[in-house]
XYZ file of N, CA, C and O in Angstrom:
724
model
N 99.571 110.758 126.359
C 99.101 109.388 126.391
C 99.580 108.660 125.134
O 99.311 109.099 124.017
N 100.277 107.553 125.332
C 100.777 106.771 124.207
C 99.618 106.010 123.577
O 98.789 105.418 124.242
N 99.581 106.014 122.237
C 98.550 105.310 121.485
C 99.076 103.975 120.977
O 98.433 102.947 121.131
N 100.257 103.999 120.375
C 100.823 102.760 119.857
C 102.308 102.936 119.627
O 102.821 104.054 119.593
N 102.979 101.792 119.492
C 104.401 101.777 119.162
C 104.638 100.836 118.008
O 103.925 99.834 117.847
N 105.624 101.182 117.207
C 106.104 100.334 116.129
C 107.571 100.036 116.471
O 108.086 100.539 117.473
N 108.259 99.257 115.660
C 109.668 99.001 115.985
C 110.508 100.270 116.162
O 111.394 100.309 117.010
N 110.201 101.327 115.397
C 111.039 102.538 115.472
C 110.319 103.761 115.992
O 110.966 104.765 116.304
N 108.990 103.711 116.072
C 108.212 104.919 116.353
C 107.270 104.748 117.534
O 106.868 103.639 117.862
N 106.902 105.871 118.109
C 105.868 105.922 119.138
C 104.885 107.012 118.730
O 105.293 108.105 118.340
N 103.597 106.716 118.807
C 102.553 107.689 118.502
C 101.797 107.984 119.786
O 101.390 107.056 120.495
N 101.634 109.278 120.079
C 100.990 109.687 121.323
C 100.110 110.903 121.084
O 100.215 111.586 120.067
N 99.240 111.164 122.076
C 98.419 112.367 122.022
C 99.331 113.596 121.982
O 100.362 113.624 122.658
N 98.921 114.586 121.230
C 99.637 115.863 121.251
C 99.291 116.601 122.529
O 98.215 116.415 123.101
N 100.199 117.461 122.946
C 99.960 118.365 124.069
C 100.364 119.767 123.633
O 101.027 119.940 122.595
N 100.009 120.748 124.415
C 100.384 122.129 124.084
C 101.902 122.305 124.084
O 102.417 123.195 123.407
N 102.624 121.439 124.787
C 104.091 121.501 124.789
C 104.688 121.151 123.430
O 105.868 121.403 123.185
N 103.880 120.576 122.540
C 104.350 120.223 121.199
C 104.277 121.396 120.222
O 104.613 121.247 119.046
N 103.864 122.554 120.692
C 103.679 123.713 119.818
C 104.925 124.075 119.000
O 104.796 124.365 117.802
N 106.140 124.084 119.556
C 107.301 124.421 118.717
C 107.456 123.469 117.523
O 107.741 123.911 116.402
N 107.258 122.180 117.752
C 107.367 121.231 116.648
C 106.223 121.435 115.644
O 106.449 121.401 114.430
N 105.021 121.636 116.121
C 103.869 121.841 115.229
C 104.070 123.107 114.401
O 103.747 123.134 113.206
N 104.620 124.146 114.979
C 104.940 125.360 114.227
C 105.909 125.031 113.087
O 105.704 125.453 111.944
N 106.942 124.262 113.386
C 107.904 123.865 112.357
C 107.222 123.035 111.265
O 107.395 123.289 110.070
N 106.449 122.044 111.653
C 105.808 121.142 110.700
C 104.820 121.871 109.798
O 104.846 121.717 108.575
N 103.960 122.683 110.382
C 102.929 123.363 109.607
C 103.466 124.548 108.801
O 102.768 125.074 107.936
N 104.700 124.945 109.068
C 105.346 126.012 108.300
C 106.148 125.476 107.120
O 106.639 126.251 106.292
N 106.287 124.164 107.030
C 107.038 123.537 105.952
C 106.379 123.834 104.607
O 105.147 123.749 104.471
N 107.167 124.169 103.614
C 106.643 124.534 102.295
C 105.814 123.415 101.669
O 104.773 123.673 101.052
N 106.241 122.155 101.810
C 105.471 121.040 101.260
C 104.141 120.859 101.992
O 103.130 120.524 101.379
N 104.136 121.068 103.315
C 102.885 120.980 104.066
C 101.902 122.019 103.530
O 100.749 121.707 103.231
N 102.367 123.238 103.381
C 101.498 124.315 102.897
C 101.042 124.026 101.472
O 99.858 124.193 101.144
N 101.932 123.552 100.619
C 101.591 123.282 99.221
C 100.567 122.157 99.077
O 99.602 122.267 98.333
N 100.795 121.050 99.776
C 99.980 119.858 99.552
C 98.818 119.686 100.532
O 97.842 119.020 100.212
N 98.922 120.252 101.720
C 97.855 120.100 102.712
C 97.108 121.410 102.901
O 95.886 121.419 102.989
N 97.837 122.494 102.960
C 97.197 123.797 103.080
C 97.770 124.586 104.230
O 98.360 124.041 105.165
N 97.588 125.886 104.160
C 98.055 126.777 105.211
C 97.033 126.774 106.330
O 95.858 127.008 106.100
N 97.460 126.497 107.525
C 96.565 126.387 108.681
C 96.560 127.645 109.542
O 96.033 127.632 110.645
N 97.142 128.721 109.036
C 97.156 129.967 109.798
C 98.076 129.922 111.008
O 97.879 130.652 111.964
N 99.069 129.067 110.958
C 100.003 128.926 112.074
C 101.281 129.701 111.734
O 102.036 129.299 110.850
N 101.482 130.817 112.465
C 102.625 131.696 112.217
C 103.543 131.820 113.427
O 104.653 132.325 113.314
N 103.048 131.422 114.602
C 103.826 131.566 115.831
C 103.376 130.501 116.832
O 102.487 129.694 116.531
N 103.992 130.495 118.011
C 103.678 129.462 118.998
C 102.234 129.536 119.488
O 101.610 128.499 119.736
N 101.691 130.722 119.623
C 100.279 130.840 120.033
C 99.363 130.202 118.995
O 98.405 129.502 119.342
N 99.647 130.448 117.711
C 98.862 129.818 116.642
C 98.994 128.304 116.680
O 98.017 127.573 116.463
N 100.203 127.805 116.949
C 100.422 126.363 117.012
C 99.638 125.752 118.172
O 99.027 124.679 118.024
N 99.611 126.425 119.308
C 98.825 125.931 120.439
C 97.333 125.949 120.111
O 96.609 125.013 120.461
N 96.867 126.977 119.420
C 95.468 127.043 118.993
C 95.145 125.894 118.055
O 94.118 125.239 118.188
N 96.061 125.601 117.107
C 95.863 124.482 116.185
C 95.740 123.166 116.958
O 94.855 122.353 116.687
N 96.624 122.948 117.916
C 96.590 121.720 118.706
C 95.266 121.629 119.488
O 94.629 120.571 119.522
N 94.849 122.733 120.094
C 93.630 122.747 120.904
C 92.379 122.515 120.074
O 91.534 121.696 120.424
N 92.264 123.219 118.950
C 91.032 123.138 118.145
C 91.045 121.993 117.147
O 89.998 121.645 116.605
N 92.213 121.405 116.925
C 92.324 120.283 115.991
C 92.449 118.966 116.734
O 91.450 118.350 117.119
N 93.679 118.491 116.951
C 93.871 117.184 117.586
C 93.177 117.021 118.940
O 92.468 116.036 119.152
N 93.357 117.964 119.878
C 92.758 117.791 121.203
C 91.239 117.754 121.127
O 90.596 116.927 121.794
N 90.646 118.613 120.314
C 89.188 118.614 120.156
C 88.713 117.313 119.519
O 87.661 116.773 119.891
N 89.474 116.775 118.578
C 89.100 115.527 117.919
C 89.182 114.333 118.884
O 88.324 113.452 118.842
N 90.206 114.302 119.746
C 90.294 113.219 120.725
C 89.024 113.199 121.572
O 88.459 112.136 121.844
N 88.604 114.387 121.996
C 87.427 114.509 122.855
C 86.140 114.143 122.113
O 85.314 113.395 122.614
N 85.983 114.654 120.913
C 84.744 114.457 120.154
C 84.653 113.075 119.510
O 83.601 112.438 119.548
N 85.749 112.616 118.896
C 85.715 111.402 118.081
C 86.386 110.186 118.719
O 86.206 109.071 118.240
N 87.203 110.408 119.726
C 87.953 109.305 120.306
C 89.230 108.996 119.539
O 89.915 108.018 119.834
N 89.561 109.823 118.574
C 90.784 109.687 117.779
C 91.123 111.045 117.192
O 90.345 111.989 117.296
N 92.285 111.129 116.568
C 92.716 112.376 115.935
C 94.089 112.194 115.342
O 94.533 111.069 115.103
N 94.770 113.291 115.123
C 96.156 113.250 114.661
C 97.060 113.143 115.887
O 96.866 113.860 116.867
N 98.009 112.234 115.823
C 98.902 111.981 116.943
C 100.318 112.410 116.600
O 100.730 112.380 115.438
N 101.066 112.785 117.614
C 102.469 113.132 117.417
C 103.264 111.844 117.226
O 103.065 110.871 117.962
N 104.142 111.835 116.250
C 104.995 110.680 115.987
C 106.412 111.022 116.445
O 106.967 112.052 116.052
N 106.958 110.155 117.284
C 108.301 110.342 117.807
C 109.145 109.112 117.498
O 108.619 108.003 117.374
N 110.463 109.309 117.407
C 111.377 108.179 117.342
C 111.413 107.538 118.729
O 111.550 108.243 119.734
N 111.256 106.234 118.784
C 111.247 105.543 120.082
C 112.564 105.717 120.824
O 112.587 105.919 122.036
N 113.653 105.637 120.087
C 114.977 105.639 120.717
C 115.347 106.997 121.312
O 115.900 107.071 122.402
N 115.041 108.083 120.604
C 115.487 109.410 121.039
C 114.365 110.325 121.510
O 114.627 111.369 122.079
N 113.120 109.971 121.232
C 111.937 110.798 121.521
C 111.903 112.080 120.678
O 111.166 113.012 120.996
N 112.700 112.129 119.611
C 112.634 113.266 118.701
C 111.293 113.245 117.977
O 110.863 112.188 117.493
N 110.632 114.389 117.884
C 109.385 114.508 117.131
C 109.713 114.498 115.651
O 110.610 115.224 115.200
N 109.000 113.679 114.889
C 109.283 113.550 113.460
C 108.088 113.903 112.583
O 108.250 114.215 111.413
N 106.873 113.824 113.125
C 105.695 114.122 112.321
C 104.419 113.904 113.090
O 104.418 113.800 114.322
N 103.325 113.817 112.338
C 102.033 113.482 112.925
C 101.320 112.516 111.992
O 101.542 112.513 110.776
N 100.482 111.681 112.587
C 99.747 110.685 111.830
C 98.511 110.312 112.643
O 98.576 110.237 113.874
N 97.411 110.090 111.954
C 96.201 109.682 112.653
C 94.992 109.796 111.762
O 95.101 109.818 110.533
N 93.836 109.873 112.398
C 92.573 109.947 111.685
C 91.928 111.305 111.872
O 92.000 111.906 112.941
N 91.256 111.755 110.804
C 90.517 113.006 110.808
C 89.090 112.683 110.389
O 88.886 111.907 109.458
N 88.113 113.251 111.074
C 86.721 113.096 110.647
C 86.244 114.441 110.132
O 86.087 115.393 110.873
N 86.063 114.512 108.815
C 85.624 115.751 108.154
C 84.128 115.687 107.900
O 83.591 114.632 107.571
N 83.469 116.822 107.990
C 82.048 116.889 107.677
C 81.777 116.580 106.211
O 80.684 116.161 105.852
N 82.791 116.770 105.366
C 82.607 116.606 103.916
C 82.853 115.186 103.424
O 82.699 114.923 102.232
N 83.253 114.267 104.316
C 83.497 112.876 103.919
C 82.661 111.941 104.799
O 82.497 112.196 105.992
N 82.177 110.836 104.231
C 81.320 109.934 105.002
C 82.059 109.080 106.031
O 81.438 108.521 106.927
N 83.363 108.944 105.915
C 84.167 108.136 106.829
C 85.401 108.930 107.219
O 85.770 109.899 106.550
N 86.061 108.505 108.293
C 87.282 109.195 108.680
C 88.364 108.939 107.634
O 88.316 107.963 106.896
N 89.311 109.857 107.583
C 90.434 109.657 106.661
C 91.736 109.681 107.441
O 91.837 110.303 108.488
N 92.702 108.946 106.901
C 94.017 108.900 107.519
C 94.829 110.074 106.990
O 94.748 110.423 105.811
N 95.545 110.694 107.896
C 96.384 111.818 107.516
C 97.754 111.689 108.141
O 97.918 111.038 109.179
N 98.731 112.303 107.515
C 100.094 112.254 108.022
C 100.885 113.400 107.426
O 100.593 113.891 106.338
N 101.882 113.836 108.159
C 102.829 114.849 107.691
C 104.089 114.696 108.531
O 104.006 114.513 109.751
N 105.229 114.751 107.875
C 106.512 114.607 108.551
C 107.423 115.747 108.125
O 107.345 116.209 106.985
N 108.292 116.179 109.021
C 109.233 117.237 108.668
C 110.248 116.682 107.668
O 110.529 115.474 107.656
N 110.794 117.547 106.808
C 111.663 117.080 105.722
C 112.825 116.196 106.148
O 113.136 115.214 105.475
N 113.451 116.490 107.276
C 114.650 115.724 107.660
C 114.341 114.271 108.020
O 115.255 113.461 108.134
N 113.071 113.930 108.191
C 112.705 112.548 108.514
C 111.916 111.865 107.401
O 111.416 110.764 107.595
N 111.828 112.489 106.249
C 111.162 111.858 105.114
C 112.142 110.931 104.399
O 113.350 111.080 104.505
N 111.590 109.969 103.662
C 112.417 109.076 102.870
C 113.107 107.983 103.665
O 114.029 107.336 103.165
N 112.680 107.756 104.901
C 113.293 106.728 105.750
C 112.310 105.608 106.097
O 112.604 104.767 106.931
N 111.113 105.660 105.509
C 110.108 104.640 105.781
C 109.254 104.907 107.005
O 108.381 104.102 107.340
N 109.468 106.026 107.684
C 108.701 106.333 108.888
C 107.215 106.558 108.585
O 106.356 106.151 109.370
N 106.922 107.226 107.474
C 105.522 107.520 107.151
C 104.752 106.220 106.923
O 103.669 106.025 107.467
N 105.315 105.318 106.133
C 104.659 104.028 105.865
C 104.513 103.241 107.164
O 103.459 102.649 107.432
N 105.539 103.244 107.993
C 105.494 102.525 109.269
C 104.385 103.072 110.175
O 103.590 102.310 110.753
N 104.309 104.393 110.295
C 103.288 105.011 111.149
C 101.884 104.804 110.580
O 100.956 104.446 111.316
N 101.714 105.033 109.279
C 100.390 104.923 108.667
C 99.882 103.483 108.676
O 98.692 103.235 108.921
N 100.754 102.526 108.437
C 100.352 101.110 108.501
C 99.889 100.746 109.901
O 98.863 100.076 110.079
N 100.649 101.175 110.900
C 100.276 100.900 112.288
C 98.969 101.594 112.643
O 98.137 101.041 113.374
N 98.758 102.787 112.124
C 97.524 103.522 112.405
C 96.320 102.806 111.797
O 95.254 102.725 112.423
N 96.465 102.281 110.581
C 95.363 101.520 109.976
C 95.024 100.298 110.828
O 93.846 99.985 111.051
N 96.053 99.602 111.303
C 95.833 98.432 112.159
C 95.151 98.843 113.464
O 94.218 98.183 113.935
N 95.598 99.926 114.058
C 94.992 100.452 115.288
C 93.524 100.814 115.047
O 92.654 100.490 115.866
N 93.255 101.471 113.929
C 91.884 101.831 113.604
C 90.991 100.612 113.487
O 89.863 100.595 113.992
N 91.492 99.592 112.836
C 90.716 98.362 112.645
C 90.553 97.600 113.961
O 89.445 97.226 114.344
N 91.654 97.374 114.670
C 91.642 96.491 115.830
C 91.162 97.149 117.121
O 90.542 96.488 117.957
N 91.452 98.418 117.311
C 91.110 99.089 118.565
C 89.866 99.968 118.420
O 88.979 99.936 119.269
N 89.803 100.734 117.338
C 88.680 101.660 117.155
C 87.513 101.041 116.389
O 86.466 101.672 116.274
N 87.703 99.847 115.848
C 86.670 99.140 115.073
C 86.212 99.944 113.858
O 85.039 99.936 113.494
N 87.158 100.613 113.214
C 86.862 101.343 111.988
C 86.922 100.357 110.830
O 87.931 99.689 110.631
N 85.829 100.262 110.074
C 85.770 99.284 108.981
C 86.172 99.863 107.640
O 86.497 99.117 106.722
N 86.125 101.169 107.518
C 86.506 101.798 106.250
C 87.246 103.093 106.533
O 86.768 103.926 107.293
N 88.398 103.233 105.922
C 89.209 104.437 106.058
C 89.396 105.037 104.683
O 89.679 104.322 103.716
N 89.248 106.334 104.605
C 89.500 107.066 103.371
C 90.836 107.782 103.492
O 91.394 107.909 104.578
N 91.326 108.266 102.378
C 92.499 109.134 102.356
C 92.327 110.073 101.178
O 91.767 109.691 100.143
N 92.768 111.291 101.351
C 92.724 112.271 100.267
C 94.107 112.864 100.097
O 94.865 112.987 101.064
N 94.420 113.196 98.856
C 95.712 113.817 98.602
C 95.651 114.652 97.330
O 94.847 114.389 96.434
N 96.493 115.620 97.286
C 96.647 116.456 96.105
C 97.124 115.573 94.949
O 98.007 114.736 95.133
N 96.562 115.738 93.752
C 96.986 114.905 92.616
C 98.478 115.015 92.284
O 99.039 114.097 91.683
N 99.129 116.104 92.674
C 100.553 116.282 92.399
C 101.461 115.760 93.518
O 102.681 115.807 93.395
N 100.886 115.278 94.611
C 101.685 114.826 95.752
C 102.083 113.359 95.562
O 101.516 112.442 96.150
N 103.069 113.153 94.729
C 103.498 111.796 94.365
C 103.989 110.992 95.563
O 103.758 109.785 95.634
N 104.654 111.630 96.504
C 105.149 110.910 97.690
C 103.987 110.353 98.503
O 104.007 109.213 98.957
N 102.962 111.172 98.692
C 101.804 110.726 99.456
C 101.049 109.619 98.724
O 100.593 108.655 99.345
N 100.941 109.739 97.423
C 100.278 108.704 96.617
C 100.999 107.377 96.793
O 100.371 106.330 96.997
N 102.325 107.400 96.758
C 103.101 106.161 96.943
C 102.876 105.564 98.337
O 102.751 104.349 98.495
N 102.805 106.418 99.356
C 102.553 105.931 100.715
C 101.183 105.254 100.775
O 101.056 104.144 101.297
N 100.168 105.896 100.233
C 98.815 105.333 100.283
C 98.758 103.981 99.587
O 98.108 103.044 100.076
N 99.440 103.861 98.471
C 99.458 102.585 97.757
C 100.243 101.533 98.550
O 99.834 100.374 98.611
N 101.347 101.925 99.186
C 102.141 100.974 99.977
C 101.378 100.439 101.179
O 101.596 99.300 101.591
N 100.501 101.260 101.759
C 99.756 100.801 102.938
C 98.456 100.099 102.552
O 97.666 99.739 103.421
N 98.259 99.893 101.247
C 97.144 99.069 100.797
C 95.861 99.793 100.453
O 94.844 99.143 100.193
N 95.869 101.113 100.421
C 94.666 101.824 100.008
C 94.602 101.853 98.493
O 95.634 101.815 97.824
N 93.405 101.908 97.958
C 93.254 101.906 96.501
C 92.610 103.211 96.044
O 91.748 103.773 96.720
N 93.032 103.658 94.871
C 92.497 104.877 94.271
C 91.032 104.655 93.929
O 90.670 103.659 93.321
N 90.188 105.605 94.340
C 88.748 105.477 94.144
C 88.193 106.530 93.193
O 87.028 106.451 92.819
N 88.981 107.531 92.842
C 88.516 108.563 91.925
C 88.886 109.951 92.409
O 89.514 110.117 93.454
N 88.478 110.938 91.625
C 88.703 112.335 91.994
C 87.478 112.856 92.728
O 86.355 112.403 92.496
N 87.703 113.817 93.601
C 86.655 114.330 94.473
C 86.882 115.809 94.720
O 88.026 116.252 94.809
N 85.799 116.563 94.841
C 85.875 117.954 95.275
C 85.204 118.036 96.638
O 84.037 117.665 96.775
N 85.925 118.489 97.653
C 85.357 118.583 98.995
C 84.302 119.674 99.095
O 83.362 119.562 99.872
N 84.484 120.730 98.320
C 83.494 121.804 98.220
C 83.388 122.186 96.747
O 84.310 121.922 95.970
N 82.277 122.799 96.350
C 82.083 123.116 94.925
C 83.198 123.970 94.309
O 83.513 123.823 93.135
N 83.824 124.833 95.091
C 84.865 125.709 94.554
C 86.280 125.180 94.780
O 87.261 125.814 94.396
N 86.390 124.009 95.387
C 87.716 123.438 95.676
C 88.251 122.682 94.469
O 87.484 122.136 93.674
N 89.577 122.619 94.333
C 90.159 121.816 93.251
C 89.932 120.327 93.525
O 89.736 119.903 94.667
N 89.975 119.539 92.467
C 89.810 118.089 92.600
C 91.001 117.492 93.332
O 92.143 117.899 93.130
N 90.725 116.519 94.196
C 91.756 115.782 94.915
C 91.555 114.298 94.657
O 90.493 113.873 94.210
N 92.583 113.521 94.947
C 92.499 112.066 94.771
C 91.928 111.442 96.042
O 92.376 111.758 97.142
N 90.962 110.542 95.876
C 90.342 109.834 96.987
C 90.795 108.381 96.970
O 90.767 107.734 95.917
N 91.203 107.891 98.126
C 91.618 106.499 98.302
C 90.741 105.869 99.373
O 90.207 106.559 100.243
N 90.602 104.548 99.320
C 89.802 103.851 100.313
C 90.464 102.546 100.730
O 91.174 101.918 99.946
N 90.181 102.145 101.963
C 90.695 100.874 102.476
C 89.700 99.748 102.277
O 90.039 98.593 102.497
N 88.456 100.075 101.917
C 87.433 99.036 101.780
C 87.717 98.179 100.557
O 87.990 98.691 99.477
N 87.665 96.874 100.712
C 87.867 95.998 99.557
C 86.745 96.164 98.548
O 85.648 96.578 98.910
N 86.990 95.860 97.282
C 85.934 95.947 96.283
C 84.729 95.120 96.706
O 84.859 94.071 97.329
N 83.547 95.626 96.385
C 82.309 94.913 96.716
C 81.643 95.423 97.975
O 80.507 95.078 98.245
N 82.326 96.249 98.782
C 81.698 96.793 99.967
C 80.970 98.081 99.614
O 81.391 98.836 98.756
N 79.854 98.336 100.283
C 79.121 99.568 100.037
C 79.747 100.709 100.839
O 80.756 100.535 101.509
N 79.139 101.903 100.794
C 79.696 103.065 101.473
C 79.766 102.908 102.984
O 80.519 103.597 103.652
N 78.968 102.021 103.554
C 79.013 101.784 104.986
C 80.110 100.788 105.363
O 80.338 100.511 106.523
N 80.775 100.212 104.353
C 81.842 99.250 104.618
C 81.307 97.858 104.882
O 81.977 97.047 105.499
N 80.088 97.585 104.423
C 79.492 96.259 104.628
C 79.128 95.664 103.275
O 78.912 96.371 102.291
N 79.048 94.338 103.250
C 78.662 93.672 102.013
C 77.165 93.891 101.751
O 76.358 93.781 102.668
N 76.804 94.242 100.514
C 75.388 94.417 100.209
C 74.653 93.093 100.318
O 75.241 92.015 100.171
N 73.337 93.155 100.608
C 72.513 91.952 100.690
C 72.511 91.233 99.342
O 72.425 91.845 98.298
N 72.572 89.898 99.382
C 72.590 89.104 98.149
C 71.159 88.795 97.713
O 70.249 88.749 98.457
């Protein structure tokens, strides 16, 4: 199911047929370094990831991580979408692209469109983003799409600190609404 299109990209629901690409993406050294190892070592693991991650999120939340394809060729280039974590009060935007498609503006194009989709279609008023403090490429993307640095955060007591970004303009409370005057 197609979610949205940009001038160069199409974002759609993942299917189990996307397992070969997901295996490639989640096996990338930068993905493992900056996002984490998801236990995906083969096609069965990739199908399990798709089933318990994106597909389960579509069902539970009405959104999730979507497969990003080039509109012209239908080549899979990455994933982008929203994740709802138990450890964060709002959904966060996430993205990952295979190395051969990085540095071409696709991530910014997909993430910008996803923020617009979240606001206009899903009625999401506040979006968070988290990233490893050393992931300079991701930090630049978050700043380009208009998110602002909000501070360091630990998702669990034993986890390393990560950078937290938010889409809410200054003056909004945690619910994304203006406080009573």
